[in-house]
Amino acid sequence: MNTLLPGATIGVLGSGQLGRMFAMAARRMGYLVHTFSPETDTPTGQVADVEVTASYDDLAAVREFASRVEVVTFESENVPAATVEAIAGIVPVRPDGAALYTTQHRLREKTFLERAGIPVTPFRHVRTLAELSDALKTIGCPAVLKTAGFGYDGKGQRLIKTLAEGADAHASLAGQEAILEAFVDFEREVSVVCARGADGQVAHYGVVENAHERHILDCTIAPARVSGEVAREAVELATSLLEQLSLVGVLCVEFFLARDGKLFVNELAPRPHNSGHFTIDACATSQFEQQVRAVCGLSLGATEQLRPAAMANLLGDLWQDGEPDWRAACAFPNVKLHLYGKHEARPGRKMGHLTALAPTADEALSLVRAARAALTRRA
Ligand SMILES: Nc1ncnc2c1ncn2[C@@H]1O[C@H](COP(=O)(O)OP(=O)(O)O)[C@@H](O)[C@H]1O
Ligand SMILES: [Mg+2]
């Protein structure tokens, strides 16, 4: 594939906030963006040049979309393999279908990681209740049952505290294939966002720290408060995965850091990630611009972090008593507001985020929390 220069058209599968921030980066650089998803008036569609609304299974619509763009990328793993295959017959897909296929299914992903010699938490494949009971006996309780496909923000996950809860948890799967994992009593969670260009060039944003609430990312602190040794190991593991997947694009690797300092890979996302949103305001090149550069075959940009930062998600819960007080958050001069254009604020739904910049990561965290609290402080 030749390098695609500004003026070329990029297709994005999926239409959420990741596609929106990608489209903003692409359009800033002079590219055109078409988005494809089953929805209309979407976060991505609102800022794209063209919004196509059709089912991923409508392969005629998928081919029509592909014929109008020069390369296709995605913002969500939940795109059927057949959709990507249909596109790949017309234009390149970056990252390619193989990387997507591996990472969109927890069992395939964990099996790939295990074979690659990457430390992962013990897991078992679960379809029947008998398999779950067996798995609970070998793995022990507590354990986490997760649907193999289509999970995000903790959806499709269930903590099992005792063997007796097995039957109930199995029923909640409603026939979906699943994976049982040992519950990890981690010290903290960290992630590495990295990228690989079409020429094999690799770049990373260092290790960041993630705090989750109800299995949903709450805050990211960049850089992470971990030892140099842990940071080096996490970056090494992440960049080796870029090579092993021959991935062209952006990859996020999520880790659990155990209390004894050991790192385990939790999951992979072959795209920009919520824990990399701070890069928009704090780094020389954002993770979204990096995705544009990689999928278009340009050189990667510098990943240098210009200031310590912290990001706080704005979930739909903040809208419970009406529109949040945007003026109050904007009264913090070193806090940046990002909203995704979603019309309905449901609890747990990611509506936007704030990024704070400060002399230290700890100060950035306090600042971003204060700004978020100010959104709902009523006079
Ligand atoms: N095995 C586990 N042990 C402890 N906590 C877990 C485990 N699996 C998931 N979690 C918690 O739930 C969060 C979301 O789970 P994850 O597997 O990353 O799924 P997703 O982000 O796709 O919803 C994790 O970041 C972590 O906080
Ligand atoms: Mg996750």
PDB file of N, CA and C in Angstrom, residues 91-154:
ATOM      1  N   VAL A  91     -10.114  -2.692   0.020  1.00  0.00           N
ATOM      2  CA  VAL A  91      -9.055  -1.769   0.479  1.00  0.00           C
ATOM      3  C   VAL A  91      -8.366  -2.376   1.704  1.00  0.00           C
ATOM      4  N   PRO A  92      -7.129  -1.922   2.017  1.00  0.00           N
ATOM      5  CA  PRO A  92      -6.461  -2.454   3.211  1.00  0.00           C
ATOM      6  C   PRO A  92      -7.215  -2.101   4.487  1.00  0.00           C
ATOM      7  N   VAL A  93      -7.177  -3.014   5.461  1.00  0.00           N
ATOM      8  CA  VAL A  93      -7.730  -2.752   6.796  1.00  0.00           C
ATOM      9  C   VAL A  93      -6.543  -2.725   7.749  1.00  0.00           C
ATOM     10  N   ARG A  94      -6.455  -1.681   8.552  1.00  0.00           N
ATOM     11  CA  ARG A  94      -5.347  -1.534   9.501  1.00  0.00           C
ATOM     12  C   ARG A  94      -5.865  -1.145  10.874  1.00  0.00           C
ATOM     13  N   PRO A  95      -5.519  -1.863  11.957  1.00  0.00           N
ATOM     14  CA  PRO A  95      -4.805  -3.138  11.967  1.00  0.00           C
ATOM     15  C   PRO A  95      -5.564  -4.186  11.156  1.00  0.00           C
ATOM     16  N   ASP A  96      -4.895  -5.281  10.770  1.00  0.00           N
ATOM     17  CA  ASP A  96      -5.540  -6.247   9.881  1.00  0.00           C
ATOM     18  C   ASP A  96      -6.516  -7.170  10.611  1.00  0.00           C
ATOM     19  N   GLY A  97      -7.276  -7.916   9.816  1.00  0.00           N
ATOM     20  CA  GLY A  97      -8.318  -8.791  10.351  1.00  0.00           C
ATOM     21  C   GLY A  97      -7.799  -9.816  11.346  1.00  0.00           C
ATOM     22  N   ALA A  98      -6.552 -10.265  11.166  1.00  0.00           N
ATOM     23  CA  ALA A  98      -6.019 -11.297  12.062  1.00  0.00           C
ATOM     24  C   ALA A  98      -5.848 -10.742  13.477  1.00  0.00           C
ATOM     25  N   ALA A  99      -5.328  -9.509  13.589  1.00  0.00           N
ATOM     26  CA  ALA A  99      -5.148  -8.891  14.913  1.00  0.00           C
ATOM     27  C   ALA A  99      -6.507  -8.667  15.572  1.00  0.00           C
ATOM     28  N   LEU A 100      -7.473  -8.260  14.771  1.00  0.00           N
ATOM     29  CA  LEU A 100      -8.823  -8.022  15.299  1.00  0.00           C
ATOM     30  C   LEU A 100      -9.446  -9.334  15.771  1.00  0.00           C
ATOM     31  N   TYR A 101      -9.300 -10.382  14.950  1.00  0.00           N
ATOM     32  CA  TYR A 101      -9.888 -11.681  15.256  1.00  0.00           C
ATOM     33  C   TYR A 101      -9.349 -12.214  16.586  1.00  0.00           C
ATOM     34  N   THR A 102      -8.047 -12.074  16.800  1.00  0.00           N
ATOM     35  CA  THR A 102      -7.441 -12.563  18.044  1.00  0.00           C
ATOM     36  C   THR A 102      -7.935 -11.777  19.246  1.00  0.00           C
ATOM     37  N   THR A 103      -8.002 -10.468  19.116  1.00  0.00           N
ATOM     38  CA  THR A 103      -8.251  -9.637  20.291  1.00  0.00           C
ATOM     39  C   THR A 103      -9.734  -9.393  20.579  1.00  0.00           C
ATOM     40  N   GLN A 104     -10.624  -9.778  19.660  1.00  0.00           N
ATOM     41  CA  GLN A 104     -12.040  -9.498  19.904  1.00  0.00           C
ATOM     42  C   GLN A 104     -12.714 -10.610  20.713  1.00  0.00           C
ATOM     43  N   HIS A 105     -11.971 -11.639  21.051  1.00  0.00           N
ATOM     44  CA  HIS A 105     -12.540 -12.799  21.727  1.00  0.00           C
ATOM     45  C   HIS A 105     -11.610 -13.161  22.880  1.00  0.00           C
ATOM     46  N   ARG A 106     -12.124 -13.089  24.117  1.00  0.00           N
ATOM     47  CA  ARG A 106     -11.240 -13.243  25.284  1.00  0.00           C
ATOM     48  C   ARG A 106     -10.483 -14.564  25.301  1.00  0.00           C
ATOM     49  N   LEU A 107     -11.141 -15.631  24.845  1.00  0.00           N
ATOM     50  CA  LEU A 107     -10.477 -16.938  24.884  1.00  0.00           C
ATOM     51  C   LEU A 107      -9.332 -17.000  23.864  1.00  0.00           C
ATOM     52  N   ARG A 108      -9.600 -16.517  22.627  1.00  0.00           N
ATOM     53  CA  ARG A 108      -8.535 -16.505  21.607  1.00  0.00           C
ATOM     54  C   ARG A 108      -7.384 -15.609  22.070  1.00  0.00           C
ATOM     55  N   GLU A 109      -7.743 -14.472  22.676  1.00  0.00           N
ATOM     56  CA  GLU A 109      -6.734 -13.518  23.127  1.00  0.00           C
ATOM     57  C   GLU A 109      -5.841 -14.125  24.211  1.00  0.00           C
ATOM     58  N   LYS A 110      -6.476 -14.704  25.227  1.00  0.00           N
ATOM     59  CA  LYS A 110      -5.715 -15.292  26.343  1.00  0.00           C
ATOM     60  C   LYS A 110      -4.861 -16.462  25.861  1.00  0.00           C
ATOM     61  N   THR A 111      -5.399 -17.265  24.936  1.00  0.00           N
ATOM     62  CA  THR A 111      -4.657 -18.413  24.415  1.00  0.00           C
ATOM     63  C   THR A 111      -3.433 -17.918  23.646  1.00  0.00           C
ATOM     64  N   PHE A 112      -3.636 -16.883  22.833  1.00  0.00           N
ATOM     65  CA  PHE A 112      -2.519 -16.277  22.097  1.00  0.00           C
ATOM     66  C   PHE A 112      -1.447 -15.765  23.070  1.00  0.00           C
ATOM     67  N   LEU A 113      -1.872 -15.075  24.125  1.00  0.00           N
ATOM     68  CA  LEU A 113      -0.923 -14.506  25.089  1.00  0.00           C
ATOM     69  C   LEU A 113      -0.136 -15.612  25.783  1.00  0.00           C
ATOM     70  N   GLU A 114      -0.861 -16.659  26.188  1.00  0.00           N
ATOM     71  CA  GLU A 114      -0.230 -17.770  26.889  1.00  0.00           C
ATOM     72  C   GLU A 114       0.829 -18.417  25.991  1.00  0.00           C
ATOM     73  N   ARG A 115       0.456 -18.655  24.720  1.00  0.00           N
ATOM     74  CA  ARG A 115       1.407 -19.284  23.782  1.00  0.00           C
ATOM     75  C   ARG A 115       2.605 -18.387  23.511  1.00  0.00           C
ATOM     76  N   ALA A 116       2.387 -17.074  23.594  1.00  0.00           N
ATOM     77  CA  ALA A 116       3.487 -16.133  23.338  1.00  0.00           C
ATOM     78  C   ALA A 116       4.389 -16.006  24.559  1.00  0.00           C
ATOM     79  N   GLY A 117       4.053 -16.749  25.623  1.00  0.00           N
ATOM     80  CA  GLY A 117       4.881 -16.708  26.825  1.00  0.00           C
ATOM     81  C   GLY A 117       4.645 -15.479  27.683  1.00  0.00           C
ATOM     82  N   ILE A 118       3.502 -14.833  27.499  1.00  0.00           N
ATOM     83  CA  ILE A 118       3.178 -13.625  28.269  1.00  0.00           C
ATOM     84  C   ILE A 118       2.426 -14.055  29.536  1.00  0.00           C
ATOM     85  N   PRO A 119       2.800 -13.527  30.707  1.00  0.00           N
ATOM     86  CA  PRO A 119       2.076 -13.935  31.919  1.00  0.00           C
ATOM     87  C   PRO A 119       0.617 -13.447  31.916  1.00  0.00           C
ATOM     88  N   VAL A 120      -0.311 -14.388  32.089  1.00  0.00           N
ATOM     89  CA  VAL A 120      -1.741 -14.042  32.203  1.00  0.00           C
ATOM     90  C   VAL A 120      -2.287 -14.741  33.442  1.00  0.00           C
ATOM     91  N   THR A 121      -3.441 -14.302  33.931  1.00  0.00           N
ATOM     92  CA  THR A 121      -4.038 -14.957  35.095  1.00  0.00           C
ATOM     93  C   THR A 121      -4.628 -16.295  34.639  1.00  0.00           C
ATOM     94  N   PRO A 122      -4.661 -17.308  35.536  1.00  0.00           N
ATOM     95  CA  PRO A 122      -5.210 -18.608  35.151  1.00  0.00           C
ATOM     96  C   PRO A 122      -6.633 -18.452  34.607  1.00  0.00           C
ATOM     97  N   PHE A 123      -6.950 -19.198  33.545  1.00  0.00           N
ATOM     98  CA  PHE A 123      -8.285 -19.102  32.939  1.00  0.00           C
ATOM     99  C   PHE A 123      -8.731 -20.446  32.402  1.00  0.00           C
ATOM    100  N   ARG A 124     -10.039 -20.597  32.223  1.00  0.00           N
ATOM    101  CA  ARG A 124     -10.620 -21.807  31.633  1.00  0.00           C
ATOM    102  C   ARG A 124     -11.750 -21.411  30.693  1.00  0.00           C
ATOM    103  N   HIS A 125     -11.914 -22.190  29.657  1.00  0.00           N
ATOM    104  CA  HIS A 125     -13.011 -22.006  28.708  1.00  0.00           C
ATOM    105  C   HIS A 125     -14.291 -22.583  29.328  1.00  0.00           C
ATOM    106  N   VAL A 126     -15.397 -21.858  29.274  1.00  0.00           N
ATOM    107  CA  VAL A 126     -16.638 -22.330  29.902  1.00  0.00           C
ATOM    108  C   VAL A 126     -17.811 -22.244  28.936  1.00  0.00           C
ATOM    109  N   ARG A 127     -18.451 -23.390  28.672  1.00  0.00           N
ATOM    110  CA  ARG A 127     -19.719 -23.383  27.933  1.00  0.00           C
ATOM    111  C   ARG A 127     -20.830 -23.942  28.821  1.00  0.00           C
ATOM    112  N   THR A 128     -20.638 -25.142  29.324  1.00  0.00           N
ATOM    113  CA  THR A 128     -21.697 -25.786  30.118  1.00  0.00           C
ATOM    114  C   THR A 128     -21.521 -25.503  31.609  1.00  0.00           C
ATOM    115  N   LEU A 129     -22.582 -25.807  32.371  1.00  0.00           N
ATOM    116  CA  LEU A 129     -22.514 -25.648  33.823  1.00  0.00           C
ATOM    117  C   LEU A 129     -21.462 -26.589  34.407  1.00  0.00           C
ATOM    118  N   ALA A 130     -21.362 -27.812  33.820  1.00  0.00           N
ATOM    119  CA  ALA A 130     -20.362 -28.786  34.308  1.00  0.00           C
ATOM    120  C   ALA A 130     -18.953 -28.211  34.123  1.00  0.00           C
ATOM    121  N   GLU A 131     -18.717 -27.566  32.960  1.00  0.00           N
ATOM    122  CA  GLU A 131     -17.397 -26.962  32.716  1.00  0.00           C
ATOM    123  C   GLU A 131     -17.121 -25.840  33.718  1.00  0.00           C
ATOM    124  N   LEU A 132     -18.177 -25.078  34.044  1.00  0.00           N
ATOM    125  CA  LEU A 132     -17.988 -23.985  35.004  1.00  0.00           C
ATOM    126  C   LEU A 132     -17.652 -24.552  36.383  1.00  0.00           C
ATOM    127  N   SER A 133     -18.376 -25.596  36.803  1.00  0.00           N
ATOM    128  CA  SER A 133     -18.121 -26.190  38.122  1.00  0.00           C
ATOM    129  C   SER A 133     -16.692 -26.720  38.201  1.00  0.00           C
ATOM    130  N   ASP A 134     -16.277 -27.400  37.137  1.00  0.00           N
ATOM    131  CA  ASP A 134     -14.903 -27.909  37.061  1.00  0.00           C
ATOM    132  C   ASP A 134     -13.887 -26.770  37.153  1.00  0.00           C
ATOM    133  N   ALA A 135     -14.151 -25.733  36.360  1.00  0.00           N
ATOM    134  CA  ALA A 135     -13.234 -24.587  36.307  1.00  0.00           C
ATOM    135  C   ALA A 135     -13.144 -23.912  37.677  1.00  0.00           C
ATOM    136  N   LEU A 136     -14.293 -23.801  38.360  1.00  0.00           N
ATOM    137  CA  LEU A 136     -14.291 -23.167  39.685  1.00  0.00           C
ATOM    138  C   LEU A 136     -13.464 -23.989  40.662  1.00  0.00           C
ATOM    139  N   LYS A 137     -13.503 -25.319  40.491  1.00  0.00           N
ATOM    140  CA  LYS A 137     -12.721 -26.182  41.393  1.00  0.00           C
ATOM    141  C   LYS A 137     -11.221 -26.009  41.138  1.00  0.00           C
ATOM    142  N   THR A 138     -10.817 -25.926  39.860  1.00  0.00           N
ATOM    143  CA  THR A 138      -9.373 -25.800  39.593  1.00  0.00           C
ATOM    144  C   THR A 138      -8.871 -24.381  39.864  1.00  0.00           C
ATOM    145  N   ILE A 139      -9.658 -23.390  39.474  1.00  0.00           N
ATOM    146  CA  ILE A 139      -9.191 -22.008  39.623  1.00  0.00           C
ATOM    147  C   ILE A 139      -9.410 -21.498  41.043  1.00  0.00           C
ATOM    148  N   GLY A 140     -10.489 -21.942  41.667  1.00  0.00           N
ATOM    149  CA  GLY A 140     -10.802 -21.508  43.030  1.00  0.00           C
ATOM    150  C   GLY A 140     -11.618 -20.237  43.036  1.00  0.00           C
ATOM    151  N   CYS A 141     -12.149 -19.892  44.199  1.00  0.00           N
ATOM    152  CA  CYS A 141     -12.953 -18.679  44.351  1.00  0.00           C
ATOM    153  C   CYS A 141     -12.166 -17.683  45.188  1.00  0.00           C
ATOM    154  N   PRO A 142     -12.379 -16.378  45.007  1.00  0.00           N
ATOM    155  CA  PRO A 142     -13.252 -15.782  43.997  1.00  0.00           C
ATOM    156  C   PRO A 142     -12.682 -15.891  42.586  1.00  0.00           C
ATOM    157  N   ALA A 143     -13.596 -15.868  41.613  1.00  0.00           N
ATOM    158  CA  ALA A 143     -13.198 -15.908  40.207  1.00  0.00           C
ATOM    159  C   ALA A 143     -14.129 -14.980  39.427  1.00  0.00           C
ATOM    160  N   VAL A 144     -13.716 -14.623  38.225  1.00  0.00           N
ATOM    161  CA  VAL A 144     -14.533 -13.724  37.407  1.00  0.00           C
ATOM    162  C   VAL A 144     -14.951 -14.461  36.141  1.00  0.00           C
ATOM    163  N   LEU A 145     -16.272 -14.490  35.906  1.00  0.00           N
ATOM    164  CA  LEU A 145     -16.807 -15.117  34.704  1.00  0.00           C
ATOM    165  C   LEU A 145     -17.076 -14.003  33.687  1.00  0.00           C
ATOM    166  N   LYS A 146     -16.518 -14.152  32.477  1.00  0.00           N
ATOM    167  CA  LYS A 146     -16.680 -13.103  31.456  1.00  0.00           C
ATOM    168  C   LYS A 146     -17.152 -13.736  30.155  1.00  0.00           C
ATOM    169  N   THR A 147     -18.088 -13.105  29.484  1.00  0.00           N
ATOM    170  CA  THR A 147     -18.467 -13.605  28.157  1.00  0.00           C
ATOM    171  C   THR A 147     -17.245 -13.459  27.251  1.00  0.00           C
ATOM    172  N   ALA A 148     -17.090 -14.420  26.326  1.00  0.00           N
ATOM    173  CA  ALA A 148     -15.880 -14.436  25.495  1.00  0.00           C
ATOM    174  C   ALA A 148     -15.852 -13.274  24.497  1.00  0.00           C
ATOM    175  N   GLY A 149     -17.023 -12.898  23.992  1.00  0.00           N
ATOM    176  CA  GLY A 149     -17.057 -11.830  22.995  1.00  0.00           C
ATOM    177  C   GLY A 149     -17.905 -10.646  23.450  1.00  0.00           C
ATOM    178  N   PHE A 150     -17.732  -9.530  22.781  1.00  0.00           N
ATOM    179  CA  PHE A 150     -18.612  -8.365  22.928  1.00  0.00           C
ATOM    180  C   PHE A 150     -18.682  -7.752  24.324  1.00  0.00           C
ATOM    181  N   GLY A 151     -17.640  -7.897  25.120  1.00  0.00           N
ATOM    182  CA  GLY A 151     -17.640  -7.253  26.437  1.00  0.00           C
ATOM    183  C   GLY A 151     -16.937  -5.910  26.374  1.00  0.00           C
ATOM    184  N   TYR A 152     -17.394  -4.951  27.139  1.00  0.00           N
ATOM    185  CA  TYR A 152     -16.660  -3.698  27.333  1.00  0.00           C
ATOM    186  C   TYR A 152     -17.209  -3.031  28.575  1.00  0.00           C
ATOM    187  N   ASP A 153     -16.375  -2.200  29.219  1.00  0.00           N
ATOM    188  CA  ASP A 153     -16.781  -1.505  30.428  1.00  0.00           C
ATOM    189  C   ASP A 153     -17.427  -2.445  31.447  1.00  0.00           C
ATOM    190  N   GLY A 154     -16.852  -3.634  31.589  1.00  0.00           N
ATOM    191  CA  GLY A 154     -17.335  -4.569  32.595  1.00  0.00           C
ATOM    192  C   GLY A 154     -18.632  -5.266  32.220  1.00  0.00           C
TER     193      GLY A 154
END
